[in-house]
Amino acid sequence: MHKEETKDEKTKGIPEILPSTKYIGEVIAGRPVFSHPSRKGGFRLRYGRARTAGLASTAVNPASMYILDEFIAVGTQLKTERPGKGTIAHPAQ
């Protein structure tokens, strides 16, 4: 027989990550917000480095750029929840 685990037992030792609202406070009026801090169903950008992107830019899938009605273009400034820094959009090759 399998013992049913409670929620506390499943998350034992794993710290809870709280939403960071810092970047929302810095949004200029009129600029779009793709996702509020850690909300389900929000726009998720896989943050990472690619050889085609520089040290201060973030590679974005070109399909994502197209799906968003080409709103995110090359050179668009993005503000991410974590690590909370600004970055520049660049298409991943």
PDB file of C-alpha atoms in Angstrom:
ATOM      1  CA  MET A   1       0.000   0.000   0.000  1.00  0.00           C
ATOM      2  CA  HIS A   2       1.159   3.497  -0.784  1.00  0.00           C
ATOM      3  CA  LYS A   3       1.192   6.073   1.926  1.00  0.00           C
ATOM      4  CA  GLU A   4      -0.506   9.296   0.843  1.00  0.00           C
ATOM      5  CA  GLU A   5       1.808  12.241   1.263  1.00  0.00           C
ATOM      6  CA  THR A   6       0.484  15.485   2.615  1.00  0.00           C
ATOM      7  CA  LYS A   7       1.416  18.831   1.085  1.00  0.00           C
ATOM      8  CA  ASP A   8       3.823  19.535   3.953  1.00  0.00           C
ATOM      9  CA  GLU A   9       5.706  16.290   3.354  1.00  0.00           C
ATOM     10  CA  LYS A  10       6.028  16.935  -0.387  1.00  0.00           C
ATOM     11  CA  THR A  11       7.480  20.420   0.061  1.00  0.00           C
ATOM     12  CA  LYS A  12       9.654  19.543   3.035  1.00  0.00           C
ATOM     13  CA  GLY A  13      13.028  21.208   2.650  1.00  0.00           C
ATOM     14  CA  ILE A  14      12.056  23.148  -0.488  1.00  0.00           C
ATOM     15  CA  PRO A  15      11.879  26.898   0.153  1.00  0.00           C
ATOM     16  CA  GLU A  16       8.844  28.734  -1.192  1.00  0.00           C
ATOM     17  CA  ILE A  17       9.685  31.359  -3.818  1.00  0.00           C
ATOM     18  CA  LEU A  18       7.712  34.515  -3.185  1.00  0.00           C
ATOM     19  CA  PRO A  19       6.693  36.826  -6.057  1.00  0.00           C
ATOM     20  CA  SER A  20       8.933  39.832  -6.632  1.00  0.00           C
ATOM     21  CA  THR A  21       6.879  42.967  -7.306  1.00  0.00           C
ATOM     22  CA  LYS A  22       9.885  45.261  -7.702  1.00  0.00           C
ATOM     23  CA  TYR A  23       9.812  45.331 -11.508  1.00  0.00           C
ATOM     24  CA  ILE A  24       6.086  46.187 -11.665  1.00  0.00           C
ATOM     25  CA  GLY A  25       6.709  49.370  -9.676  1.00  0.00           C
ATOM     26  CA  GLU A  26       9.252  50.502 -12.276  1.00  0.00           C
ATOM     27  CA  VAL A  27       6.973  50.104 -15.323  1.00  0.00           C
ATOM     28  CA  ILE A  28       6.438  53.340 -17.215  1.00  0.00           C
ATOM     29  CA  ALA A  29       2.763  54.254 -17.700  1.00  0.00           C
ATOM     30  CA  GLY A  30       1.434  52.977 -20.989  1.00  0.00           C
ATOM     31  CA  ARG A  31       3.935  50.142 -21.348  1.00  0.00           C
ATOM     32  CA  PRO A  32       2.513  46.609 -21.609  1.00  0.00           C
ATOM     33  CA  VAL A  33       2.915  44.035 -18.848  1.00  0.00           C
ATOM     34  CA  PHE A  34       2.977  40.465 -20.182  1.00  0.00           C
ATOM     35  CA  SER A  35       2.693  38.818 -16.780  1.00  0.00           C
ATOM     36  CA  HIS A  36       2.262  39.901 -13.197  1.00  0.00           C
ATOM     37  CA  PRO A  37       4.663  38.470 -10.604  1.00  0.00           C
ATOM     38  CA  SER A  38       4.535  34.643 -10.533  1.00  0.00           C
ATOM     39  CA  ARG A  39       0.932  34.382 -11.775  1.00  0.00           C
ATOM     40  CA  LYS A  40      -0.249  31.195 -13.398  1.00  0.00           C
ATOM     41  CA  GLY A  41      -0.870  31.475 -17.129  1.00  0.00           C
ATOM     42  CA  GLY A  42       1.416  34.472 -17.562  1.00  0.00           C
ATOM     43  CA  PHE A  43       3.999  34.949 -20.294  1.00  0.00           C
ATOM     44  CA  ARG A  44       7.064  32.888 -19.441  1.00  0.00           C
ATOM     45  CA  LEU A  45      10.393  33.826 -20.923  1.00  0.00           C
ATOM     46  CA  ARG A  46      13.058  31.205 -20.574  1.00  0.00           C
ATOM     47  CA  TYR A  47      15.899  33.345 -19.356  1.00  0.00           C
ATOM     48  CA  GLY A  48      19.322  32.306 -20.505  1.00  0.00           C
ATOM     49  CA  ARG A  49      22.270  33.020 -22.684  1.00  0.00           C
ATOM     50  CA  ALA A  50      22.872  31.996 -26.247  1.00  0.00           C
ATOM     51  CA  ARG A  51      25.880  32.339 -28.494  1.00  0.00           C
ATOM     52  CA  THR A  52      23.921  34.648 -30.779  1.00  0.00           C
ATOM     53  CA  ALA A  53      22.991  37.030 -27.941  1.00  0.00           C
ATOM     54  CA  GLY A  54      25.486  39.287 -26.233  1.00  0.00           C
ATOM     55  CA  LEU A  55      26.232  39.598 -22.534  1.00  0.00           C
ATOM     56  CA  ALA A  56      23.532  42.217 -21.919  1.00  0.00           C
ATOM     57  CA  SER A  57      20.811  40.745 -24.141  1.00  0.00           C
ATOM     58  CA  THR A  58      18.307  37.910 -23.870  1.00  0.00           C
ATOM     59  CA  ALA A  59      17.579  35.502 -26.689  1.00  0.00           C
ATOM     60  CA  VAL A  60      13.844  35.267 -27.490  1.00  0.00           C
ATOM     61  CA  ASN A  61      12.380  32.605 -29.748  1.00  0.00           C
ATOM     62  CA  PRO A  62      11.366  34.202 -33.067  1.00  0.00           C
ATOM     63  CA  ALA A  63       8.042  32.304 -32.920  1.00  0.00           C
ATOM     64  CA  SER A  64       7.253  34.079 -29.629  1.00  0.00           C
ATOM     65  CA  MET A  65       8.063  37.399 -31.269  1.00  0.00           C
ATOM     66  CA  TYR A  66       5.642  36.617 -34.112  1.00  0.00           C
ATOM     67  CA  ILE A  67       2.850  35.306 -31.844  1.00  0.00           C
ATOM     68  CA  LEU A  68       2.984  38.555 -29.854  1.00  0.00           C
ATOM     69  CA  ASP A  69       2.083  40.370 -33.086  1.00  0.00           C
ATOM     70  CA  GLU A  70       5.725  41.362 -33.560  1.00  0.00           C
ATOM     71  CA  PHE A  71       5.511  43.686 -30.556  1.00  0.00           C
ATOM     72  CA  ILE A  72       8.838  42.425 -29.228  1.00  0.00           C
ATOM     73  CA  ALA A  73      11.287  43.485 -31.892  1.00  0.00           C
ATOM     74  CA  VAL A  74      15.057  43.351 -31.960  1.00  0.00           C
ATOM     75  CA  GLY A  75      16.310  45.823 -29.371  1.00  0.00           C
ATOM     76  CA  THR A  76      13.115  45.967 -27.277  1.00  0.00           C
ATOM     77  CA  GLN A  77      13.940  46.632 -23.634  1.00  0.00           C
ATOM     78  CA  LEU A  78      12.539  43.986 -21.276  1.00  0.00           C
ATOM     79  CA  LYS A  79      12.330  43.969 -17.492  1.00  0.00           C
ATOM     80  CA  THR A  80      12.295  40.513 -15.893  1.00  0.00           C
ATOM     81  CA  GLU A  81      10.974  39.475 -12.490  1.00  0.00           C
ATOM     82  CA  ARG A  82      14.121  37.561 -11.658  1.00  0.00           C
ATOM     83  CA  PRO A  83      16.929  38.571 -11.437  1.00  0.00           C
ATOM     84  CA  GLY A  84      15.201  41.951 -11.725  1.00  0.00           C
ATOM     85  CA  LYS A  85      17.459  43.474 -14.329  1.00  0.00           C
ATOM     86  CA  GLY A  86      16.687  45.093 -17.630  1.00  0.00           C
ATOM     87  CA  THR A  87      17.697  43.317 -20.817  1.00  0.00           C
ATOM     88  CA  ILE A  88      17.427  43.703 -24.577  1.00  0.00           C
ATOM     89  CA  ALA A  89      15.472  41.273 -26.780  1.00  0.00           C
ATOM     90  CA  HIS A  90      17.382  39.474 -29.493  1.00  0.00           C
ATOM     91  CA  PRO A  91      16.041  36.630 -31.664  1.00  0.00           C
ATOM     92  CA  ALA A  92      17.542  33.220 -30.951  1.00  0.00           C
ATOM     93  CA  GLN A  93      19.032  31.611 -34.032  1.00  0.00           C
TER      94      GLN A  93
END
